[in-house]
mmCIF file of C-alpha atoms in Angstrom:
data_model
loop_
_atom_site.group_PDB
_atom_site.id
_atom_site.type_symbol
_atom_site.label_atom_id
_atom_site.label_comp_id
_atom_site.label_asym_id
_atom_site.label_seq_id
_atom_site.Cartn_x
_atom_site.Cartn_y
_atom_site.Cartn_z
ATOM 1 C CA UNK A 1 31.647 38.124 32.448
ATOM 2 C CA UNK A 2 33.446 37.090 29.070
ATOM 3 C CA UNK A 3 34.351 39.135 27.316
ATOM 4 C CA UNK A 4 36.547 40.426 24.597
ATOM 5 C CA UNK A 5 37.649 44.138 23.527
ATOM 6 C CA UNK A 6 39.194 46.718 20.238
ATOM 7 C CA UNK A 7 39.833 49.088 20.315
ATOM 8 C CA UNK A 8 39.649 51.793 18.850
ATOM 9 C CA UNK A 9 36.504 51.119 17.107
ATOM 10 C CA UNK A 10 37.625 52.630 13.841
ATOM 11 C CA UNK A 11 40.469 54.433 12.075
ATOM 12 C CA UNK A 12 41.486 56.747 9.110
ATOM 13 C CA UNK A 13 45.754 56.919 7.890
ATOM 14 C CA UNK A 14 47.028 57.741 5.422
ATOM 15 C CA UNK A 15 48.516 55.391 2.800
ATOM 16 C CA UNK A 16 52.425 54.531 4.368
ATOM 17 C CA UNK A 17 51.097 55.036 7.511
ATOM 18 C CA UNK A 18 51.679 52.239 10.431
ATOM 19 C CA UNK A 19 49.170 50.832 12.715
ATOM 20 C CA UNK A 20 48.575 49.184 15.530
ATOM 21 C CA UNK A 21 45.037 47.759 16.369
ATOM 22 C CA UNK A 22 44.466 46.477 20.556
ATOM 23 C CA UNK A 23 42.404 43.312 21.690
ATOM 24 C CA UNK A 24 42.085 42.726 25.232
ATOM 25 C CA UNK A 25 39.853 39.641 26.562
ATOM 26 C CA UNK A 26 38.708 37.879 30.174
ATOM 27 C CA UNK A 27 37.995 35.404 29.565
ATOM 28 C CA UNK A 28 37.912 31.966 31.524
ATOM 29 C CA UNK A 29 40.158 28.878 29.992
ATOM 30 C CA UNK A 30 41.611 30.711 27.653
ATOM 31 C CA UNK A 31 42.001 28.994 24.390
ATOM 32 C CA UNK A 32 43.894 31.304 20.873
ATOM 33 C CA UNK A 33 43.321 34.626 20.470
ATOM 34 C CA UNK A 34 42.383 34.478 16.117
ATOM 35 C CA UNK A 35 42.481 37.477 14.159
ATOM 36 C CA UNK A 36 39.818 38.241 11.087
ATOM 37 C CA UNK A 37 39.740 40.793 7.913
ATOM 38 C CA UNK A 38 36.271 41.161 7.028
ATOM 39 C CA UNK A 39 36.503 43.334 4.051
ATOM 40 C CA UNK A 40 32.744 43.682 1.936
ATOM 41 C CA UNK A 41 32.474 40.008 2.368
ATOM 42 C CA UNK A 42 32.719 37.022 4.790
ATOM 43 C CA UNK A 43 35.480 37.296 7.897
ATOM 44 C CA UNK A 44 38.469 35.726 6.244
ATOM 45 C CA UNK A 45 41.410 34.523 8.549
ATOM 46 C CA UNK A 46 44.492 36.417 8.941
ATOM 47 C CA UNK A 47 46.464 34.642 12.134
ATOM 48 C CA UNK A 48 46.332 32.532 15.562
ATOM 49 C CA UNK A 49 47.431 33.075 18.656
ATOM 50 C CA UNK A 50 48.461 31.284 20.783
ATOM 51 C CA UNK A 51 51.713 31.351 22.757
ATOM 52 C CA UNK A 52 52.515 34.821 24.423
ATOM 53 C CA UNK A 53 55.743 36.862 22.594
ATOM 54 C CA UNK A 54 55.541 34.979 19.670
ATOM 55 C CA UNK A 55 55.392 37.025 16.158
ATOM 56 C CA UNK A 56 53.309 35.739 13.860
ATOM 57 C CA UNK A 57 54.202 37.831 10.605
ATOM 58 C CA UNK A 58 52.333 38.143 7.189
ATOM 59 C CA UNK A 59 54.711 40.360 4.087
ATOM 60 C CA UNK A 60 53.116 43.663 6.049
ATOM 61 C CA UNK A 61 50.678 42.532 9.224
ATOM 62 C CA UNK A 62 52.536 40.491 12.340
ATOM 63 C CA UNK A 63 50.868 39.913 15.170
ATOM 64 C CA UNK A 64 51.916 38.748 19.030
ATOM 65 C CA UNK A 65 49.804 37.455 22.133
ATOM 66 C CA UNK A 66 50.970 38.845 25.631
ATOM 67 C CA UNK A 67 48.658 36.123 27.863
ATOM 68 C CA UNK A 68 49.640 37.634 31.203
ATOM 69 C CA UNK A 69 48.759 41.267 30.368
ATOM 70 C CA UNK A 70 45.593 39.832 28.345
ATOM 71 C CA UNK A 71 46.234 41.432 24.790
ATOM 72 C CA UNK A 72 46.867 40.312 21.364
ATOM 73 C CA UNK A 73 47.763 43.616 19.016
ATOM 74 C CA UNK A 74 48.034 43.732 14.690
ATOM 75 C CA UNK A 75 49.789 45.751 13.362
ATOM 76 C CA UNK A 76 50.057 46.434 9.642
ATOM 77 C CA UNK A 77 53.153 48.335 8.125
ATOM 78 C CA UNK A 78 52.814 51.037 5.094
ATOM 79 C CA UNK A 79 49.200 50.509 5.019
ATOM 80 C CA UNK A 80 47.909 50.458 1.259
ATOM 81 C CA UNK A 81 43.756 51.700 -0.282
ATOM 82 C CA UNK A 82 42.895 47.688 -0.212
ATOM 83 C CA UNK A 83 44.831 47.136 4.058
ATOM 84 C CA UNK A 84 41.165 49.864 4.709
ATOM 85 C CA UNK A 85 38.504 46.250 6.452
ATOM 86 C CA UNK A 86 37.360 45.839 9.724
ATOM 87 C CA UNK A 87 39.370 43.860 11.552
ATOM 88 C CA UNK A 88 38.022 41.306 14.042
ATOM 89 C CA UNK A 89 39.752 39.367 16.821
ATOM 90 C CA UNK A 90 38.379 35.981 18.332
ATOM 91 C CA UNK A 91 39.209 34.354 21.252
ATOM 92 C CA UNK A 92 38.654 30.890 21.578
ATOM 93 C CA UNK A 93 37.732 29.671 24.972
ATOM 94 C CA UNK A 94 36.776 26.660 27.173
ATOM 95 C CA UNK A 95 35.789 23.357 25.301
ATOM 96 C CA UNK A 96 33.795 24.878 22.237
ATOM 97 C CA UNK A 97 32.944 28.400 23.417
ATOM 98 C CA UNK A 98 34.321 31.627 20.748
ATOM 99 C CA UNK A 99 33.437 35.089 21.139
ATOM 100 C CA UNK A 100 34.385 38.093 18.478
ATOM 101 C CA UNK A 101 35.179 41.975 19.108
ATOM 102 C CA UNK A 102 32.813 44.423 17.889
ATOM 103 C CA UNK A 103 35.796 45.325 15.243
ATOM 104 C CA UNK A 104 38.332 48.182 14.181
ATOM 105 C CA UNK A 105 36.710 49.345 11.288
ATOM 106 C CA UNK A 106 40.530 50.718 9.484
ATOM 107 C CA UNK A 107 39.888 53.004 6.853
ATOM 108 C CA UNK A 108 43.343 53.930 4.192
ATOM 109 C CA UNK A 109 43.592 56.289 2.324
ATOM 110 C CA UNK A 110 45.877 57.586 -0.469
ATOM 111 C CA UNK B 1 39.516 24.458 -3.471
ATOM 112 C CA UNK B 2 35.835 25.650 -2.925
ATOM 113 C CA UNK B 3 35.098 27.734 -0.023
ATOM 114 C CA UNK B 4 32.041 27.770 2.416
ATOM 115 C CA UNK B 5 28.718 28.088 -0.096
ATOM 116 C CA UNK B 6 25.489 30.340 1.172
ATOM 117 C CA UNK B 7 22.022 31.464 -0.021
ATOM 118 C CA UNK B 8 20.476 33.432 -1.370
ATOM 119 C CA UNK B 9 23.142 36.233 -0.502
ATOM 120 C CA UNK B 10 20.210 38.408 0.736
ATOM 121 C CA UNK B 11 16.687 38.957 1.337
ATOM 122 C CA UNK B 12 14.605 41.360 2.505
ATOM 123 C CA UNK B 13 11.187 40.023 4.143
ATOM 124 C CA UNK B 14 8.258 41.679 5.912
ATOM 125 C CA UNK B 15 8.114 40.756 9.935
ATOM 126 C CA UNK B 16 5.876 37.662 10.913
ATOM 127 C CA UNK B 17 6.515 36.469 7.936
ATOM 128 C CA UNK B 18 9.769 33.619 7.148
ATOM 129 C CA UNK B 19 12.789 32.372 6.095
ATOM 130 C CA UNK B 20 15.272 29.924 6.255
ATOM 131 C CA UNK B 21 19.592 30.490 4.753
ATOM 132 C CA UNK B 22 21.344 27.218 3.278
ATOM 133 C CA UNK B 23 24.831 26.656 3.539
ATOM 134 C CA UNK B 24 27.380 24.231 2.248
ATOM 135 C CA UNK B 25 30.976 23.612 4.061
ATOM 136 C CA UNK B 26 33.727 23.145 2.937
ATOM 137 C CA UNK B 27 33.976 19.387 2.002
ATOM 138 C CA UNK B 28 35.662 17.238 4.850
ATOM 139 C CA UNK B 29 35.041 20.005 8.006
ATOM 140 C CA UNK B 30 32.645 18.744 10.266
ATOM 141 C CA UNK B 31 31.888 21.127 12.923
ATOM 142 C CA UNK B 32 29.551 24.061 11.178
ATOM 143 C CA UNK B 33 28.675 26.955 12.472
ATOM 144 C CA UNK B 34 26.747 29.568 12.031
ATOM 145 C CA UNK B 35 26.890 32.846 13.688
ATOM 146 C CA UNK B 36 24.304 36.650 12.995
ATOM 147 C CA UNK B 37 27.309 39.778 13.011
ATOM 148 C CA UNK B 38 25.272 42.909 13.623
ATOM 149 C CA UNK B 39 25.448 46.399 12.155
ATOM 150 C CA UNK B 40 28.981 47.769 13.289
ATOM 151 C CA UNK B 41 28.992 43.934 15.801
ATOM 152 C CA UNK B 42 31.140 41.414 15.945
ATOM 153 C CA UNK B 43 30.366 38.180 14.637
ATOM 154 C CA UNK B 44 27.540 36.733 17.538
ATOM 155 C CA UNK B 45 27.553 32.952 17.454
ATOM 156 C CA UNK B 46 23.880 30.758 17.040
ATOM 157 C CA UNK B 47 24.752 27.288 17.381
ATOM 158 C CA UNK B 48 27.578 24.689 16.224
ATOM 159 C CA UNK B 49 27.273 21.491 14.808
ATOM 160 C CA UNK B 50 30.258 19.037 14.826
ATOM 161 C CA UNK B 51 28.575 16.390 11.854
ATOM 162 C CA UNK B 52 25.122 16.227 12.479
ATOM 163 C CA UNK B 53 24.971 16.816 16.028
ATOM 164 C CA UNK B 54 24.775 20.063 18.663
ATOM 165 C CA UNK B 55 27.536 21.140 19.914
ATOM 166 C CA UNK B 56 26.334 24.605 20.842
ATOM 167 C CA UNK B 57 22.750 26.533 20.919
ATOM 168 C CA UNK B 58 22.863 28.030 24.202
ATOM 169 C CA UNK B 59 23.059 31.452 21.911
ATOM 170 C CA UNK B 60 19.814 30.553 19.796
ATOM 171 C CA UNK B 61 16.591 32.144 20.300
ATOM 172 C CA UNK B 62 14.763 28.834 20.045
ATOM 173 C CA UNK B 63 11.525 30.557 19.883
ATOM 174 C CA UNK B 64 11.594 31.773 16.752
ATOM 175 C CA UNK B 65 14.967 30.290 14.888
ATOM 176 C CA UNK B 66 15.728 26.521 14.214
ATOM 177 C CA UNK B 67 18.591 25.384 12.397
ATOM 178 C CA UNK B 68 19.612 21.201 11.281
ATOM 179 C CA UNK B 69 22.216 19.324 9.736
ATOM 180 C CA UNK B 70 20.538 15.878 9.191
ATOM 181 C CA UNK B 71 23.078 14.692 6.961
ATOM 182 C CA UNK B 72 26.071 15.933 8.752
ATOM 183 C CA UNK B 73 26.911 18.370 5.349
ATOM 184 C CA UNK B 74 24.516 21.218 4.234
ATOM 185 C CA UNK B 75 23.054 22.966 7.025
ATOM 186 C CA UNK B 76 19.446 25.639 7.579
ATOM 187 C CA UNK B 77 18.874 28.397 9.651
ATOM 188 C CA UNK B 78 15.551 29.265 9.335
ATOM 189 C CA UNK B 79 13.489 32.532 11.590
ATOM 190 C CA UNK B 80 10.081 31.327 11.982
ATOM 191 C CA UNK B 81 8.206 34.265 12.371
ATOM 192 C CA UNK B 82 11.018 37.192 11.834
ATOM 193 C CA UNK B 83 11.390 40.402 14.053
ATOM 194 C CA UNK B 84 12.835 44.254 12.918
ATOM 195 C CA UNK B 85 15.996 42.903 14.830
ATOM 196 C CA UNK B 86 16.262 39.748 12.852
ATOM 197 C CA UNK B 87 18.103 41.963 10.384
ATOM 198 C CA UNK B 88 21.737 41.636 10.645
ATOM 199 C CA UNK B 89 23.873 39.145 8.345
ATOM 200 C CA UNK B 90 23.921 35.630 8.740
ATOM 201 C CA UNK B 91 27.826 34.107 8.204
ATOM 202 C CA UNK B 92 28.216 30.206 8.158
ATOM 203 C CA UNK B 93 31.290 29.110 8.666
ATOM 204 C CA UNK B 94 33.473 25.863 9.359
ATOM 205 C CA UNK B 95 36.191 23.967 10.156
ATOM 206 C CA UNK B 96 38.161 20.588 10.701
ATOM 207 C CA UNK B 97 37.434 18.844 13.678
ATOM 208 C CA UNK B 98 39.230 20.133 16.475
ATOM 209 C CA UNK B 99 40.390 22.987 14.695
ATOM 210 C CA UNK B 100 40.838 25.923 15.888
ATOM 211 C CA UNK B 101 40.217 28.735 12.004
ATOM 212 C CA UNK B 102 37.160 28.945 10.646
ATOM 213 C CA UNK B 103 36.026 28.978 7.315
ATOM 214 C CA UNK B 104 33.166 31.859 6.899
ATOM 215 C CA UNK B 105 30.981 32.006 3.791
ATOM 216 C CA UNK B 106 30.200 35.747 2.481
ATOM 217 C CA UNK B 107 27.658 35.043 4.633
ATOM 218 C CA UNK B 108 23.302 36.824 3.901
ATOM 219 C CA UNK B 109 22.194 39.914 4.573
ATOM 220 C CA UNK B 110 18.677 39.827 6.547
ATOM 221 C CA UNK B 111 16.592 42.247 6.302
ATOM 222 C CA UNK B 112 13.412 42.726 7.893
ATOM 223 C CA UNK B 113 10.558 44.998 6.838
#
């Protein structure tokens, strides 16, 4: 059965800490992996990864994909309270299939 | 650039009642998605449209859920009759044809009592 598993489910850190969020997957005909940030409103797009070993970076956020071990990590350095959100991982596979993980709820305390 | 619009933002109904949600995608986006996100879970795809045609509705509970996108732009999602377990946020997303990145609307939070 196709699945996307995120860990941890929740995480509490203090401002300035570095966090690593994990997303592992088991799907047929993998196409891409996407990371979204979901605050109170709609998920907003962060990264799309299709190739192994190539780091995508945006400010304090970075992400990398390992297609051999079937996982991706999302790193956030020097966390701020504004980073508090649910981080969703989604995998596109086959022609049009897309599956989201349950998300990691990150809380950054001042 | 205007984002994906959804209405209403919140809806409270009693079980067995009907409800409809509306979505207006980003201009030029041929692909439109409806997701159901139950509290504590990731979004689950209900239906995907390409212009006014259905690409995937395999996870849509067709006995009570229906969706249409008659002119290939706006879309409506209907639940009739609603059950308690339909309480969730209903997210609409859109993308350019064949593009992986989806842009989400603010969602409609439905509570069924």
